[in-house]
Coordinates of C-alpha atoms and ligand atoms in Angstrom, one line a residue:
X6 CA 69.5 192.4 67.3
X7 CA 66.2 193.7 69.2
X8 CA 63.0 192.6 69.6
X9 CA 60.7 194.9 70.7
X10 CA 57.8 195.0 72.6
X11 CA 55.6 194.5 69.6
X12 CA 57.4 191.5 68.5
X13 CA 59.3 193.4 65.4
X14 CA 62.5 191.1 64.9
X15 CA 65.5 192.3 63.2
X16 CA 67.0 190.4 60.5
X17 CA 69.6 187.8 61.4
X18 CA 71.4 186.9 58.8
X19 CA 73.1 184.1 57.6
X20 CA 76.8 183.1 59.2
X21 CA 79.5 182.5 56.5
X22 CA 83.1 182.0 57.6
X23 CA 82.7 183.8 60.5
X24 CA 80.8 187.1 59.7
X25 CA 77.2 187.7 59.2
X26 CA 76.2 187.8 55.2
X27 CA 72.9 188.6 53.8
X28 CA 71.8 188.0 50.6
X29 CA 70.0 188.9 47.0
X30 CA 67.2 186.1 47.8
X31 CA 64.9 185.9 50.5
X32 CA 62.9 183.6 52.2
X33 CA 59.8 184.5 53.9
X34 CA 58.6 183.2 57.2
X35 CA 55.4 182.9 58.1
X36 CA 53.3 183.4 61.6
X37 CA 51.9 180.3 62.3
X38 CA 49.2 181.8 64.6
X39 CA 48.5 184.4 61.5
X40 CA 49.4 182.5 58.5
X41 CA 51.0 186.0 57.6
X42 CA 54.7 186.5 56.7
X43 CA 56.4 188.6 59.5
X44 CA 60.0 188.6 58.5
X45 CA 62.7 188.0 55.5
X46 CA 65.3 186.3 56.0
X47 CA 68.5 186.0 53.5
X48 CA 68.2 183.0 51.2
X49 CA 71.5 181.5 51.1
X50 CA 72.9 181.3 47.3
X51 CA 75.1 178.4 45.4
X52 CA 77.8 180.6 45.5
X53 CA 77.2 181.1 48.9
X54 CA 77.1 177.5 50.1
X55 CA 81.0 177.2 48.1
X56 CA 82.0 180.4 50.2
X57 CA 80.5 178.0 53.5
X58 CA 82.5 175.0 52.1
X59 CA 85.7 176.6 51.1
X60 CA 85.7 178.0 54.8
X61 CA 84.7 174.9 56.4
X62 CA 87.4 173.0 54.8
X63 CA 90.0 175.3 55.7
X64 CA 88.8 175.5 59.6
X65 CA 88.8 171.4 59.3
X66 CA 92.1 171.3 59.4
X67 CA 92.8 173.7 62.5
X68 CA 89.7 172.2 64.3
X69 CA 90.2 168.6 63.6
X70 CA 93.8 169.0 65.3
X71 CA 92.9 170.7 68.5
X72 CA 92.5 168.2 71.3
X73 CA 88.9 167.5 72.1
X74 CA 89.2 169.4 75.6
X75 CA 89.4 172.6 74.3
X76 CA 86.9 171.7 71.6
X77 CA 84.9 170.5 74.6
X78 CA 85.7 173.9 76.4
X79 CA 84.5 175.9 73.0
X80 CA 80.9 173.5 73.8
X81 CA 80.6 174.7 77.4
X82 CA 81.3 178.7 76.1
X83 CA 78.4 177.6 73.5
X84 CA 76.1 176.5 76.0
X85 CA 77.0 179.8 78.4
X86 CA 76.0 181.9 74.9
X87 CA 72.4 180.3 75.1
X88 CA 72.0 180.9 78.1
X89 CA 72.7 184.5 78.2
X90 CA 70.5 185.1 75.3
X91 CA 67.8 182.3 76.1
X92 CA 64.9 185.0 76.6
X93 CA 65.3 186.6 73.0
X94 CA 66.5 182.4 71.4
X95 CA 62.5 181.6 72.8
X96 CA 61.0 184.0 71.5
X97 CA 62.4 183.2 68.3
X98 CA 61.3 180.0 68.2
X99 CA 58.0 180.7 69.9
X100 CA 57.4 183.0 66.4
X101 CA 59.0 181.3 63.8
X102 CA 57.2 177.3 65.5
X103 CA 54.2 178.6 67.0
X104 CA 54.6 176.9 70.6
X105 CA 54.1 178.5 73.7
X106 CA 56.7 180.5 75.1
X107 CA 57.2 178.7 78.3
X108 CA 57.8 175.5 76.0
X109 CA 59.8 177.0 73.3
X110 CA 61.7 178.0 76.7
X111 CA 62.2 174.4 77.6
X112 CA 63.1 173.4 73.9
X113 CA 66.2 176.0 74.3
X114 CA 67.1 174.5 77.8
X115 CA 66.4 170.9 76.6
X116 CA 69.3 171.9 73.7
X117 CA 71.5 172.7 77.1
X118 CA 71.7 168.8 77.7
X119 CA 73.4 168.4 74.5
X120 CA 76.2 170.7 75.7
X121 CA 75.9 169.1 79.4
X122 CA 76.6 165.6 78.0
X123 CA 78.7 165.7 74.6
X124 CA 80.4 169.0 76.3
X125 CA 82.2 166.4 78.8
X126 CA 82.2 163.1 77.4
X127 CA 85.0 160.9 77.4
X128 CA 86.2 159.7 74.0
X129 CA 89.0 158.4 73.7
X130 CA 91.2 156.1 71.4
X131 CA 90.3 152.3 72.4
X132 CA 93.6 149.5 72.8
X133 CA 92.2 146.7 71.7
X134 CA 95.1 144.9 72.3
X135 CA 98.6 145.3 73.9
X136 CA 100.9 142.4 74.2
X137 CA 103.7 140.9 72.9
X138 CA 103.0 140.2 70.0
X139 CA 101.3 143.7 69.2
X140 CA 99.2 146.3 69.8
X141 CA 95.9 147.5 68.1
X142 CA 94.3 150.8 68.6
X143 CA 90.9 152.1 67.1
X144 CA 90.6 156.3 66.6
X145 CA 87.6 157.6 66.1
X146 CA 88.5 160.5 63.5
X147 CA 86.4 163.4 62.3
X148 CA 84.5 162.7 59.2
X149 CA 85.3 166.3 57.7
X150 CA 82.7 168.9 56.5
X151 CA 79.0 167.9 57.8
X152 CA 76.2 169.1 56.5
X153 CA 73.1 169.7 59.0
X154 CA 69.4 169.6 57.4
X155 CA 66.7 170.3 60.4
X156 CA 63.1 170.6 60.6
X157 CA 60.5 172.9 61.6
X158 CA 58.7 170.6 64.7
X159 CA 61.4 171.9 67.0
X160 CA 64.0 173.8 65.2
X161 CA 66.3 174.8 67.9
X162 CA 66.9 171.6 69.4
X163 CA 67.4 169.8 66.0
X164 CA 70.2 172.3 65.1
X165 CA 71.7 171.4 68.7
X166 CA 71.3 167.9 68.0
X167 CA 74.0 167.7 65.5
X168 CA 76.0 170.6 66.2
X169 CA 77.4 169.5 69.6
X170 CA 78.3 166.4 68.7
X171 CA 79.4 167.2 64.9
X172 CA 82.0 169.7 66.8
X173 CA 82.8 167.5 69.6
X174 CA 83.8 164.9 67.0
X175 CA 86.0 167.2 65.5
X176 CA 83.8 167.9 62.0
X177 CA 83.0 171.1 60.9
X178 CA 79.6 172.1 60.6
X179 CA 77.0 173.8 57.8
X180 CA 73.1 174.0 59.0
X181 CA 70.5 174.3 56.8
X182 CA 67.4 174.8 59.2
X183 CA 63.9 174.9 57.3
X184 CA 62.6 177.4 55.8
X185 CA 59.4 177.1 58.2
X186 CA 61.7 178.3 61.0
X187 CA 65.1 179.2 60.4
X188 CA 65.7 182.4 62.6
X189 CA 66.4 181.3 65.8
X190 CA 69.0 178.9 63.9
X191 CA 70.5 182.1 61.9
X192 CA 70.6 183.7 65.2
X193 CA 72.5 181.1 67.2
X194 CA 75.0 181.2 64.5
X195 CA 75.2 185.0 64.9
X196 CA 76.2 184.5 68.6
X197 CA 78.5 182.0 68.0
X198 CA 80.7 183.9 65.9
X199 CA 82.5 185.5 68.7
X200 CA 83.1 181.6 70.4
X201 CA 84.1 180.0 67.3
X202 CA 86.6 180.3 65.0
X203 CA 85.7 181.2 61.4
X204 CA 84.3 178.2 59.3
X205 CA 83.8 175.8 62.4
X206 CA 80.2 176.6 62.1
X207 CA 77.4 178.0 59.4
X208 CA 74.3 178.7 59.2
X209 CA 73.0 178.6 55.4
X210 CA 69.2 179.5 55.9
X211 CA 67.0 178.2 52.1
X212 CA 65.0 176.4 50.6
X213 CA 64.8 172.6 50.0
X214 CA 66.6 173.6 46.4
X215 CA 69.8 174.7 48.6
X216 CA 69.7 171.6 50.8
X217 CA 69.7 169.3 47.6
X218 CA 73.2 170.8 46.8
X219 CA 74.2 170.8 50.0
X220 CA 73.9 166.9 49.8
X221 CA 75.2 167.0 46.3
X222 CA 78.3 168.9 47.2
X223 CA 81.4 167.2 46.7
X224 CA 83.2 169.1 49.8
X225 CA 80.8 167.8 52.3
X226 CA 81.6 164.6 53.4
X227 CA 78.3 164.0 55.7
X228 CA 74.7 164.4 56.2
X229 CA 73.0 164.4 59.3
X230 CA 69.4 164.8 58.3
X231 CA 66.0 165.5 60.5
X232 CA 62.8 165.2 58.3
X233 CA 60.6 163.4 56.4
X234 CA 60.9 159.7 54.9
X235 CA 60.4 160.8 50.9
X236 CA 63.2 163.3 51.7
X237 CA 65.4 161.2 53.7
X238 CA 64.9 158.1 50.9
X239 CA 66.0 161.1 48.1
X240 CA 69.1 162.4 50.3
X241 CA 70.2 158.8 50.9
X242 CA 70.0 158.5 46.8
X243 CA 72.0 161.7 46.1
X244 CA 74.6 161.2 48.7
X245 CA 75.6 157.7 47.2
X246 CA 77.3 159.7 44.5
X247 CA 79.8 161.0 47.0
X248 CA 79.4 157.9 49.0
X249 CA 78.7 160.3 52.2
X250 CA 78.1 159.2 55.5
X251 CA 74.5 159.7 56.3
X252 CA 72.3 159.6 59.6
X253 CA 68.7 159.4 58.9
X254 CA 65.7 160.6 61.5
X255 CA 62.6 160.6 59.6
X256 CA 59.0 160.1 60.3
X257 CA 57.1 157.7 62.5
X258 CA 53.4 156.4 63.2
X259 CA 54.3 155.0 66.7
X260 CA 51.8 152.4 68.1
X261 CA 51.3 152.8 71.9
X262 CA 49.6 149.6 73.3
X263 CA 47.3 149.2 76.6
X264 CA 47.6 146.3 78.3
X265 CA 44.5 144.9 80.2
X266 CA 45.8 145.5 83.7
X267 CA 46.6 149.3 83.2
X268 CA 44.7 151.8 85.0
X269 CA 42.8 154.9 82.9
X270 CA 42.6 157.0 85.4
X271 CA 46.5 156.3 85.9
X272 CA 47.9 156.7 82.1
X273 CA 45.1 158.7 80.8
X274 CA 47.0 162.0 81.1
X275 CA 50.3 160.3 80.2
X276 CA 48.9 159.0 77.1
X277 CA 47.2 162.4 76.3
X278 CA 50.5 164.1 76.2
X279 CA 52.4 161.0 74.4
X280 CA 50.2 161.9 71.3
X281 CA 49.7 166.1 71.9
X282 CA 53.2 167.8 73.2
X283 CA 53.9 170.6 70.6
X284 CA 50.6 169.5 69.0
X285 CA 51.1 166.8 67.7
X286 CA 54.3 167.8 65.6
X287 CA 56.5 165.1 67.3
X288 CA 58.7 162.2 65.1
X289 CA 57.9 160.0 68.1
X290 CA 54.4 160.7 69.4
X291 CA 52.0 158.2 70.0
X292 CA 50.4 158.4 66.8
X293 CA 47.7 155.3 67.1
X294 CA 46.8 154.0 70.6
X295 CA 45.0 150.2 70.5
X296 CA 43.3 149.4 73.7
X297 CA 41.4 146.9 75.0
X298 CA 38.0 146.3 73.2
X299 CA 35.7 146.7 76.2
X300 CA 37.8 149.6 77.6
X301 CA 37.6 151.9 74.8
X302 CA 35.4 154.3 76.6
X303 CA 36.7 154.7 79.9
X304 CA 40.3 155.3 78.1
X305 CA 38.8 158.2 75.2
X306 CA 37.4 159.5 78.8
X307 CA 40.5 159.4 80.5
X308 CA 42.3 160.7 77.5
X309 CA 39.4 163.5 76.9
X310 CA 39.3 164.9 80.4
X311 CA 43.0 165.8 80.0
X312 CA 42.7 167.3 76.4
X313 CA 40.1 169.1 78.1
X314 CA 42.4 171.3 80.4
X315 CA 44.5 172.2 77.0
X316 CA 43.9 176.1 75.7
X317 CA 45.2 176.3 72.0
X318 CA 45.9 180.0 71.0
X319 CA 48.8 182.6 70.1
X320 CA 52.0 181.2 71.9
X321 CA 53.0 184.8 73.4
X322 CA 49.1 184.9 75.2
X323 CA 48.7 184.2 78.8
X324 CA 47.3 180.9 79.3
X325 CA 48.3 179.0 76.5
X326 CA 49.2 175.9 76.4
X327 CA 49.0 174.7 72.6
X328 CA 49.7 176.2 69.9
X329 CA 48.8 175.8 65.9
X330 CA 50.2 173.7 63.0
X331 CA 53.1 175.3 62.4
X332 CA 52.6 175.5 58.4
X333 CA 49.8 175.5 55.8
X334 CA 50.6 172.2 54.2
X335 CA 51.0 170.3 57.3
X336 CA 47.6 171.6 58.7
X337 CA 46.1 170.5 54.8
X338 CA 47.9 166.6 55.5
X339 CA 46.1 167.0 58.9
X340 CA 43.0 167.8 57.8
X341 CA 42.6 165.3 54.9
X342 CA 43.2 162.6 57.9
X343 CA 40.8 163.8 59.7
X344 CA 38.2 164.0 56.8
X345 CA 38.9 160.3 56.0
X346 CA 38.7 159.3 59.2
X347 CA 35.2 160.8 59.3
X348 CA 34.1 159.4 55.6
X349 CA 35.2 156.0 57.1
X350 CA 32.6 156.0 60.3
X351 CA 35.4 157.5 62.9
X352 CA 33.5 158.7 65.6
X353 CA 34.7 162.2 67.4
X354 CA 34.7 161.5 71.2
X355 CA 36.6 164.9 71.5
X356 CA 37.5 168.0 69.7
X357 CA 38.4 171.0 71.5
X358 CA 38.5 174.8 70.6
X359 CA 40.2 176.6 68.7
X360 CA 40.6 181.0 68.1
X361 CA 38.2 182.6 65.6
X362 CA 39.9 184.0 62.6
X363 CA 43.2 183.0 60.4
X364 CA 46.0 181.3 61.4
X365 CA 46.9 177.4 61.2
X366 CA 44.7 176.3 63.7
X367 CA 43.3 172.7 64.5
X368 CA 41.3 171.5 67.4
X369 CA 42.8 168.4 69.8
X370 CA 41.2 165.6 68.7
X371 CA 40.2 162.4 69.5
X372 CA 38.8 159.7 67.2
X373 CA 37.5 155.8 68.1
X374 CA 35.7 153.6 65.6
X375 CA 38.7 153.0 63.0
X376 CA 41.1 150.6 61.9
X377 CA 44.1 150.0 59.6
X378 CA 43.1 151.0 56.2
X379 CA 42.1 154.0 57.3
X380 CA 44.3 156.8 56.0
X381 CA 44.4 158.6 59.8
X382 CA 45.9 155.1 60.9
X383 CA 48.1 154.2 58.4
X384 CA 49.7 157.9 57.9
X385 CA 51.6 160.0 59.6
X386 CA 49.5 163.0 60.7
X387 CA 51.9 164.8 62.8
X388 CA 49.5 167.2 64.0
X389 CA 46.9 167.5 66.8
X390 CA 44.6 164.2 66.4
X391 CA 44.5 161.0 67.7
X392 CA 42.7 157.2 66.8
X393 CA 42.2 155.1 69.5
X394 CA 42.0 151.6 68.0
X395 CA 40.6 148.6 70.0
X396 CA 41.7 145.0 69.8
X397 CA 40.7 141.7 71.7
X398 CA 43.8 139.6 71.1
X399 CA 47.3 140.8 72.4
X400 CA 49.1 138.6 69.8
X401 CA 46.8 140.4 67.0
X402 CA 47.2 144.0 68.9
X403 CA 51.5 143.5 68.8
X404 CA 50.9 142.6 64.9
X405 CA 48.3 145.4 64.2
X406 CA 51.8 147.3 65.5
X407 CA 53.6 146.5 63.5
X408 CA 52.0 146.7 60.3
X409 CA 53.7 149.7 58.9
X410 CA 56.7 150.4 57.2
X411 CA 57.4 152.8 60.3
X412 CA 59.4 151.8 63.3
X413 CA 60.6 155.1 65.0
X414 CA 59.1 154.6 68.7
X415 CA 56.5 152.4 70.2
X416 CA 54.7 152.1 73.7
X417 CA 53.4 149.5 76.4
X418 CA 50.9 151.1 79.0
X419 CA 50.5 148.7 82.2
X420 CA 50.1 148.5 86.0
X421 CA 53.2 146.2 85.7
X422 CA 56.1 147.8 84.1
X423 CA 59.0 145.0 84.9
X424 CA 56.8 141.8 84.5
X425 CA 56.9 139.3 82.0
X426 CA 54.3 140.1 79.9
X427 CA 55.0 143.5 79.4
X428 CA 58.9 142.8 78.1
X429 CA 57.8 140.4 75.9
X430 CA 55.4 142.6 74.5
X431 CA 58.2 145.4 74.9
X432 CA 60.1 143.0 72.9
X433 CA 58.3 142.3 70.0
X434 CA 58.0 145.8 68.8
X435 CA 59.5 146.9 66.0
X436 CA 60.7 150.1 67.1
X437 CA 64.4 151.9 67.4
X438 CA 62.9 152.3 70.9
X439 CA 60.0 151.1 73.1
X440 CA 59.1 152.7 76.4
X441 CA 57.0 151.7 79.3
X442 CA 54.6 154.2 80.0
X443 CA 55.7 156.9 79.1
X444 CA 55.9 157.8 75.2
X445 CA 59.1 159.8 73.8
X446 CA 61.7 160.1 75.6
X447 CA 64.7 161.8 73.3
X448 CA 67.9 163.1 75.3
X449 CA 71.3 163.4 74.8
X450 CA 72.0 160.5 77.5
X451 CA 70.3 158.1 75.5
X452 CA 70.7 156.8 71.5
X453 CA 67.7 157.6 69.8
X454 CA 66.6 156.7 66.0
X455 CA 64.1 154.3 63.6
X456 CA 64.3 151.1 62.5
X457 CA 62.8 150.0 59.2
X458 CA 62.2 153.4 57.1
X459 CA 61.9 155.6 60.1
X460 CA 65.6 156.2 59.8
X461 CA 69.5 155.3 59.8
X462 CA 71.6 155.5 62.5
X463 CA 71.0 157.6 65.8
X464 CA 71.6 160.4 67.5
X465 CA 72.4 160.6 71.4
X466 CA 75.2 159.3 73.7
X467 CA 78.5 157.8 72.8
X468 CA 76.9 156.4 69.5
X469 CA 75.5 159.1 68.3
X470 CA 78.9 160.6 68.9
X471 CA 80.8 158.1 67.0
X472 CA 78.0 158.5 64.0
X473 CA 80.5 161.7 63.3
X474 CA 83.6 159.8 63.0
X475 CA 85.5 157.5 60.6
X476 CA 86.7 154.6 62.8
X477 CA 90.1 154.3 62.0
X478 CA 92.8 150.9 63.2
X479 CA 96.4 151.3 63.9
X480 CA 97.6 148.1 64.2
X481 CA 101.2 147.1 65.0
X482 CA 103.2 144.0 65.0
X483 CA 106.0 143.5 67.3
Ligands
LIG29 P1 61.0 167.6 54.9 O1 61.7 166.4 54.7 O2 60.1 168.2 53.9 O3 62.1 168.8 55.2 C1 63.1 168.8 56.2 C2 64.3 169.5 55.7 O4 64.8 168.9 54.5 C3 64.1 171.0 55.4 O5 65.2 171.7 55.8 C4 64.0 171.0 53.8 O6 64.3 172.2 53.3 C5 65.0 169.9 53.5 N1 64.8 169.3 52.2 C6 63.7 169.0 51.5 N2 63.9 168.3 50.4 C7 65.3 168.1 50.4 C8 66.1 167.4 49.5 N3 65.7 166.7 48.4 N4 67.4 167.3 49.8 C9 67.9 167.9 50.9 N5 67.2 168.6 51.8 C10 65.8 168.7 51.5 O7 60.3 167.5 56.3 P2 58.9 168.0 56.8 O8 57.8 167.2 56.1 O9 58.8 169.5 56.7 O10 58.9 167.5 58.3 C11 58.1 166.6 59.0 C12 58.7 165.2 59.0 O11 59.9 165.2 59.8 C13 57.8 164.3 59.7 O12 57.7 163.1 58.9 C14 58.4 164.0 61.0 O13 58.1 162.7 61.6 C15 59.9 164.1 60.6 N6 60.7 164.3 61.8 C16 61.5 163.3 62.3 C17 62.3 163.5 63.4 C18 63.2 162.4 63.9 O14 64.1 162.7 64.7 N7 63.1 161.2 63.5 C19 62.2 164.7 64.1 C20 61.3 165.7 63.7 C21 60.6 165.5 62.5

């Protein structure tokens, strides 16, 4: 594959059993800065995803037996793949997303920690017991075939996200990125078919038709899903036929909350970036922001003066540092919540520019004035806008929080991070995590996922690990 200087990208094509396939159907992917298509890719079929399972099964049995250092070993050659060819994986992901180049560069080296921390990990059997009257010992055993469904937000990552610990664990593994932004996905599984053997890993790019069966197939024994909460309530629904394992990291409308004693011109540009990395299109960005009634001002000011410094355009231009909605129905979701926060007295204490012409672009905004009931508070937008919602009461601030079937991340801002009050505000949050001042924090390191409907299970560190195994009890008497 080449890209040349005028951005033409050839095909990459889908990775079946160990050799590049293309296809009859097509899907088409479009330029978010454009809104034009600018490459097909091959749209895997149904016979297609058999051919993946078939293959996958057979490699299961090879893979599942090697010891996990050399599987580790195969992770560390992985990671040395990506990082010879991290120049051509960003621009990839710069086209198919929309992001800045410099950050879709730091999504690909993000991916890297995966391979850093699963690529090494210790995990091993646990004795539970040894003595004389018996010994007990808990394996954690592969699951079998796993099928991968990512999302668009950050495409590369996601697909790294499962992969290196789905192989770690000893699973084969079948992605289905989106079809927003499946090529840098394809491409990684075109450079890994020299590392791995045939069937340890496919990439199936097509629609959400092809990642219904993948669910529904009766060879693949787990889902590990990244999207939306209607999708990840219908995968949990088909997968009970086959009783499959499933992980779960859906959506989120993360509360951040100011306490009295923080300091604006301290979190402002913390808090800027919690709700407006990649544009908005983070699970866990701080999605509604409730500060202190009379402070409302002096925190859109603090917030506004770093929203300022942001230049949204074209993610290959000089200068950028935002780029568009990466799709046309996201950038329709986003503007209905910013029309009903208008119709419902939201006042606009910032908007910022955005290029002349098509594309899917939205300016940085920042709205005060609103409450819950609001569709802009209550919903997701998952794009590049903000509501900064006042309160007088902490008690009624923490429950304002709360008050949403969401519970992905959530945030305390304050000049006192380890006193009392902020932990017990920390701890009344109904969040799969909370975090103190700052506002995501995903890595491999750390377990990551939603409680309530934001999700089921996590990813990251040794339980994310173990969320691709079958705990399994050998259990002796002497
Ligand atoms: P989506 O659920 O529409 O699509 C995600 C993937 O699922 C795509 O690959 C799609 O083809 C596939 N899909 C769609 N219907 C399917 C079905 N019935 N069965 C199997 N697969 C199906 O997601 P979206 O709306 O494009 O993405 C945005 C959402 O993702 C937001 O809600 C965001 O918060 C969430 N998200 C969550 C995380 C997290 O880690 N918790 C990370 C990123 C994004």
């Amino acid at each position: 594959m080449t890209i040349t200087s005028d951005k033409t990208i050839s095909t990459p094509q889908l990775t079946i059993n160990g050799a590049s396939q293309t296809s009859d159907e097509t899907l088409s992917v479009i330029d978010p800065s454009t809104g034009a298509p600018f490459i097909e890719v091959p749209s895997a079929s149904l016979a297609q995803l058999d051919e993946a399972v078939e293959a996958a099964t057979t490699a299961f049995a090879t893979w599942s037996a090697t010891p996990i250092t050399e599987r580790q070993a195969k992770i560390q050659e992985i990671g040395q793949v990506i990082r010879d060819n991290i120049d051509e994986l960003a621009l990839l992901v710069m086209r198919e997303q929309g992001k800045p180049l410099q950050n879709a560069r730091g999504e690909i080296m993000a991916s890297l920690r995966q391979v850093e921390v699963f690529g090494s990990i210790e995990f091993a059997p646990e004795v539970l017991k040894d003595d004389e009257t018996g010994k007990v010992v808990l394996t954690y055993d592969p699951i079998g075939v796993v099928g991968a469904i990512t999302v668009w937000n950050y495409p590369f990552l996601a697909a790294m996200f499962k992969l290196v610990p789905g192989l770690v664990a000893g699973n084969t593994v079948i992605i289905k990125p989106s079809p927003y932004t499946p090529l840098s996905t394809l491409r990684l599984g075109e450079l890994l078919q020299s590392v791995l053997p045939a069937g340890v890993l496919q990439v199936l790019a097509g629609g959400d038709e092809l990642g219904r069966a993948l669910v529904e197939h009766t060879g693949i024994h787990k889902i590990s899903f990244t999207g939306s909460v209607p999708t990840g309530k219908a995968i949990m629904a088909s997968a009970a036929a086959t009783l499959k394992r499933v992980t779960l990291e859906l959506g989120g409308n993360d509360a951040g909350i100011v306490l009295d004693d923080a300091d604006p011109d301290v979190v402002g540009a913390d808090l800027f970036w919690a709700a407006f990395s990649n544009s908005g299109q983070v699970c866990a960005a701080l999605k509604r922001l409730y500060v202190p009634e009379d402070k409302v001002d002096v925190y859109a000011a603090a917030i506004a003066r770093e929203a300022a410094k942001v230049v949204v355009g074209p993610g290959d231009q000089e200068g950028v540092t935002a780029g568009p909605v990466q799709n046309a129905a996201q950038l329709a979701q986003v503007k209905r919540l910013a029309q009903a926060a208008k119709d419902g007295g939201g006042e606009i204490v910032f908007e910022g520019e955005i290029p002349d012409g098509p594309g899917y672009w939205f300016p940085t905004t920042i709205v005060k004035g609103l409450s819950e009931g609001n569709a802009l508070v209550d919903e997701e937008p998952f794009g590049p806008i903000l509501p900064i919602l006042t309160y007088r009461d902490l008690d009624e601030a923490i429950e304002r929080a709360n008050s949403t079937v969401y519970g992905l991340g959530a945030s305390v801002w304050t000049a006192n991070p380890d006193s009392t009050e902020t932990l017990a505000v920390a701890e009344r949050l109904e969040a799969g995590s909370v975090w103190v001042n700052q506002h995501p924090v995903v890595t491999a390191t750390i377990p990551f996922g939603g409680v309530k409907q934001s999700g089921i299970g996590v990813e990251g560190s040794i339980l994310g690990l173990r969320a691709y195994t079958n705990p399994r009890v050998l259990n002796i008497k002497r």
